[in-house]
Amino acid sequence: LALAPAAAAHHSAAATYEAGETITIAGRVHEFSWKNPHCFLYVDVTDGPFKGRTYTVELSSPAALADEGWTKTLLRAGDAIVIHVQPSRIGAPIGLCRGCTFTIDGRNGVPSAPQQ
């Protein structure tokens, strides 16, 4: 029971990400990390305020993504992507994925958000 507050805090996106706000990041996949407890996507941004930086995008768990048809080889370095994220509360180049389009062939991907 004593660990319950810590577990809830770990899964609280409200502490890290800007609630109710979504921004769009366009770029190329730098790396796709398929690991528990959450997958991460690193995007080399090609336009907008984060241009020239690598933006870190938090995804859901590998199991949740697999349920949506994702695989660990779905995205590869250099793939073009447009991703919609709930941005960091402090303006850092990190965000929580809220949806994306793989512009390499127009496939749509909407990974589930980490459980909050």
PDB file of C-alpha atoms in Angstrom:
ATOM      1  CA  LEU A   1       0.000   0.000   0.000  1.00  0.00           C
ATOM      2  CA  ALA A   2       2.858   2.363   0.758  1.00  0.00           C
ATOM      3  CA  LEU A   3       4.102   2.030  -2.833  1.00  0.00           C
ATOM      4  CA  ALA A   4       0.774   2.972  -4.419  1.00  0.00           C
ATOM      5  CA  PRO A   5       1.451   6.760  -4.489  1.00  0.00           C
ATOM      6  CA  ALA A   6       4.845   6.191  -6.119  1.00  0.00           C
ATOM      7  CA  ALA A   7       3.315   3.947  -8.778  1.00  0.00           C
ATOM      8  CA  ALA A   8       0.601   6.492  -9.514  1.00  0.00           C
ATOM      9  CA  ALA A   9       3.168   9.280  -9.779  1.00  0.00           C
ATOM     10  CA  HIS A  10       5.253   7.239 -12.229  1.00  0.00           C
ATOM     11  CA  HIS A  11       2.284   6.926 -14.567  1.00  0.00           C
ATOM     12  CA  SER A  12       1.054  10.499 -14.274  1.00  0.00           C
ATOM     13  CA  ALA A  13       1.484  12.214 -17.642  1.00  0.00           C
ATOM     14  CA  ALA A  14       0.094  15.392 -16.070  1.00  0.00           C
ATOM     15  CA  ALA A  15       3.316  15.879 -14.134  1.00  0.00           C
ATOM     16  CA  THR A  16       5.502  15.752 -17.250  1.00  0.00           C
ATOM     17  CA  TYR A  17       3.355  16.748 -20.217  1.00  0.00           C
ATOM     18  CA  GLU A  18       1.142  19.756 -20.982  1.00  0.00           C
ATOM     19  CA  ALA A  19      -2.459  18.634 -20.473  1.00  0.00           C
ATOM     20  CA  GLY A  20      -4.830  19.439 -23.328  1.00  0.00           C
ATOM     21  CA  GLU A  21      -2.106  20.679 -25.677  1.00  0.00           C
ATOM     22  CA  THR A  22      -0.898  18.910 -28.808  1.00  0.00           C
ATOM     23  CA  ILE A  23       1.891  19.944 -31.173  1.00  0.00           C
ATOM     24  CA  THR A  24       3.023  18.391 -34.444  1.00  0.00           C
ATOM     25  CA  ILE A  25       6.609  17.272 -35.039  1.00  0.00           C
ATOM     26  CA  ALA A  26       7.835  16.437 -38.569  1.00  0.00           C
ATOM     27  CA  GLY A  27      11.117  14.739 -39.244  1.00  0.00           C
ATOM     28  CA  ARG A  28      13.018  11.522 -39.761  1.00  0.00           C
ATOM     29  CA  VAL A  29      13.261   8.587 -37.396  1.00  0.00           C
ATOM     30  CA  HIS A  30      16.604   8.651 -35.624  1.00  0.00           C
ATOM     31  CA  GLU A  31      15.907   5.578 -33.485  1.00  0.00           C
ATOM     32  CA  PHE A  32      12.947   3.440 -32.424  1.00  0.00           C
ATOM     33  CA  SER A  33      13.465   1.854 -28.990  1.00  0.00           C
ATOM     34  CA  TRP A  34      11.213  -1.180 -28.399  1.00  0.00           C
ATOM     35  CA  LYS A  35      11.682  -1.788 -24.653  1.00  0.00           C
ATOM     36  CA  ASN A  36       9.620  -2.153 -21.495  1.00  0.00           C
ATOM     37  CA  PRO A  37       8.073  -0.406 -19.721  1.00  0.00           C
ATOM     38  CA  HIS A  38       7.592   2.130 -22.565  1.00  0.00           C
ATOM     39  CA  CYS A  39       8.847   2.365 -26.121  1.00  0.00           C
ATOM     40  CA  PHE A  40      10.506   5.573 -27.289  1.00  0.00           C
ATOM     41  CA  LEU A  41      10.867   7.172 -30.680  1.00  0.00           C
ATOM     42  CA  TYR A  42      13.665   9.638 -31.371  1.00  0.00           C
ATOM     43  CA  VAL A  43      12.904  11.995 -34.265  1.00  0.00           C
ATOM     44  CA  ASP A  44      15.380  14.306 -36.007  1.00  0.00           C
ATOM     45  CA  VAL A  45      13.114  17.335 -36.493  1.00  0.00           C
ATOM     46  CA  THR A  46      13.160  18.932 -39.956  1.00  0.00           C
ATOM     47  CA  ASP A  47      10.771  21.857 -39.413  1.00  0.00           C
ATOM     48  CA  GLY A  48       9.354  24.152 -36.741  1.00  0.00           C
ATOM     49  CA  PRO A  49      10.737  25.340 -33.425  1.00  0.00           C
ATOM     50  CA  PHE A  50      12.687  22.123 -32.745  1.00  0.00           C
ATOM     51  CA  LYS A  51      14.303  22.023 -36.202  1.00  0.00           C
ATOM     52  CA  GLY A  52      17.781  20.524 -36.050  1.00  0.00           C
ATOM     53  CA  ARG A  53      17.166  18.801 -32.706  1.00  0.00           C
ATOM     54  CA  THR A  54      16.298  15.238 -31.815  1.00  0.00           C
ATOM     55  CA  TYR A  55      12.843  15.076 -30.220  1.00  0.00           C
ATOM     56  CA  THR A  56      12.100  12.214 -27.788  1.00  0.00           C
ATOM     57  CA  VAL A  57       8.587  10.764 -28.033  1.00  0.00           C
ATOM     58  CA  GLU A  58       7.213   8.469 -25.341  1.00  0.00           C
ATOM     59  CA  LEU A  59       4.986   5.663 -26.585  1.00  0.00           C
ATOM     60  CA  SER A  60       3.134   2.880 -24.827  1.00  0.00           C
ATOM     61  CA  SER A  61       4.496  -0.546 -23.875  1.00  0.00           C
ATOM     62  CA  PRO A  62       5.622  -3.044 -26.521  1.00  0.00           C
ATOM     63  CA  ALA A  63       2.608  -5.236 -25.687  1.00  0.00           C
ATOM     64  CA  ALA A  64       0.113  -2.389 -26.140  1.00  0.00           C
ATOM     65  CA  LEU A  65       1.751  -1.317 -29.405  1.00  0.00           C
ATOM     66  CA  ALA A  66       1.790  -4.921 -30.660  1.00  0.00           C
ATOM     67  CA  ASP A  67      -1.964  -5.107 -29.985  1.00  0.00           C
ATOM     68  CA  GLU A  68      -2.299  -2.195 -32.431  1.00  0.00           C
ATOM     69  CA  GLY A  69      -0.197  -3.905 -35.109  1.00  0.00           C
ATOM     70  CA  TRP A  70       3.156  -2.291 -34.348  1.00  0.00           C
ATOM     71  CA  THR A  71       6.365  -4.337 -34.458  1.00  0.00           C
ATOM     72  CA  LYS A  72       9.899  -3.563 -33.337  1.00  0.00           C
ATOM     73  CA  THR A  73      10.924  -3.204 -36.994  1.00  0.00           C
ATOM     74  CA  LEU A  74       7.967  -1.043 -38.065  1.00  0.00           C
ATOM     75  CA  LEU A  75       9.995   2.180 -38.012  1.00  0.00           C
ATOM     76  CA  ARG A  76      13.577   2.393 -39.183  1.00  0.00           C
ATOM     77  CA  ALA A  77      16.198   5.115 -39.080  1.00  0.00           C
ATOM     78  CA  GLY A  78      15.560   7.588 -41.880  1.00  0.00           C
ATOM     79  CA  ASP A  79      11.809   6.930 -42.234  1.00  0.00           C
ATOM     80  CA  ALA A  80       9.827  10.150 -42.623  1.00  0.00           C
ATOM     81  CA  ILE A  81       7.226  10.715 -39.899  1.00  0.00           C
ATOM     82  CA  VAL A  82       4.751  13.314 -38.701  1.00  0.00           C
ATOM     83  CA  ILE A  83       3.906  12.814 -35.061  1.00  0.00           C
ATOM     84  CA  HIS A  84       1.433  14.573 -32.780  1.00  0.00           C
ATOM     85  CA  VAL A  85       2.578  14.874 -29.185  1.00  0.00           C
ATOM     86  CA  GLN A  86       1.477  16.242 -25.876  1.00  0.00           C
ATOM     87  CA  PRO A  87       4.571  18.423 -25.234  1.00  0.00           C
ATOM     88  CA  SER A  88       6.776  18.756 -22.178  1.00  0.00           C
ATOM     89  CA  ARG A  89       5.576  21.211 -19.533  1.00  0.00           C
ATOM     90  CA  ILE A  90       9.037  22.817 -19.471  1.00  0.00           C
ATOM     91  CA  GLY A  91       9.497  23.227 -23.233  1.00  0.00           C
ATOM     92  CA  ALA A  92      12.076  20.439 -23.578  1.00  0.00           C
ATOM     93  CA  PRO A  93      12.154  18.411 -26.819  1.00  0.00           C
ATOM     94  CA  ILE A  94      10.146  15.539 -25.337  1.00  0.00           C
ATOM     95  CA  GLY A  95       6.495  14.584 -25.638  1.00  0.00           C
ATOM     96  CA  LEU A  96       3.854  11.908 -25.249  1.00  0.00           C
ATOM     97  CA  CYS A  97       2.601  10.450 -28.535  1.00  0.00           C
ATOM     98  CA  ARG A  98      -1.026  11.173 -29.389  1.00  0.00           C
ATOM     99  CA  GLY A  99      -0.940   9.975 -33.011  1.00  0.00           C
ATOM    100  CA  CYS A 100       1.261   9.826 -36.068  1.00  0.00           C
ATOM    101  CA  THR A 101       1.485   9.313 -39.806  1.00  0.00           C
ATOM    102  CA  PHE A 102       4.303   7.395 -41.378  1.00  0.00           C
ATOM    103  CA  THR A 103       4.839   9.587 -44.399  1.00  0.00           C
ATOM    104  CA  ILE A 104       6.985   6.969 -46.106  1.00  0.00           C
ATOM    105  CA  ASP A 105       3.802   5.347 -47.477  1.00  0.00           C
ATOM    106  CA  GLY A 106       0.936   7.193 -45.803  1.00  0.00           C
ATOM    107  CA  ARG A 107       0.269   4.512 -43.193  1.00  0.00           C
ATOM    108  CA  ASN A 108      -1.470   5.889 -40.136  1.00  0.00           C
ATOM    109  CA  GLY A 109      -0.412   4.885 -36.682  1.00  0.00           C
ATOM    110  CA  VAL A 110      -2.076   5.912 -33.471  1.00  0.00           C
ATOM    111  CA  PRO A 111      -0.220   4.290 -30.620  1.00  0.00           C
ATOM    112  CA  SER A 112      -1.979   4.120 -27.323  1.00  0.00           C
ATOM    113  CA  ALA A 113      -0.775   6.547 -24.700  1.00  0.00           C
ATOM    114  CA  PRO A 114       0.949   5.162 -21.600  1.00  0.00           C
ATOM    115  CA  GLN A 115      -1.546   4.323 -18.904  1.00  0.00           C
ATOM    116  CA  GLN A 116      -2.100   7.306 -16.646  1.00  0.00           C
TER     117      GLN A 116
END
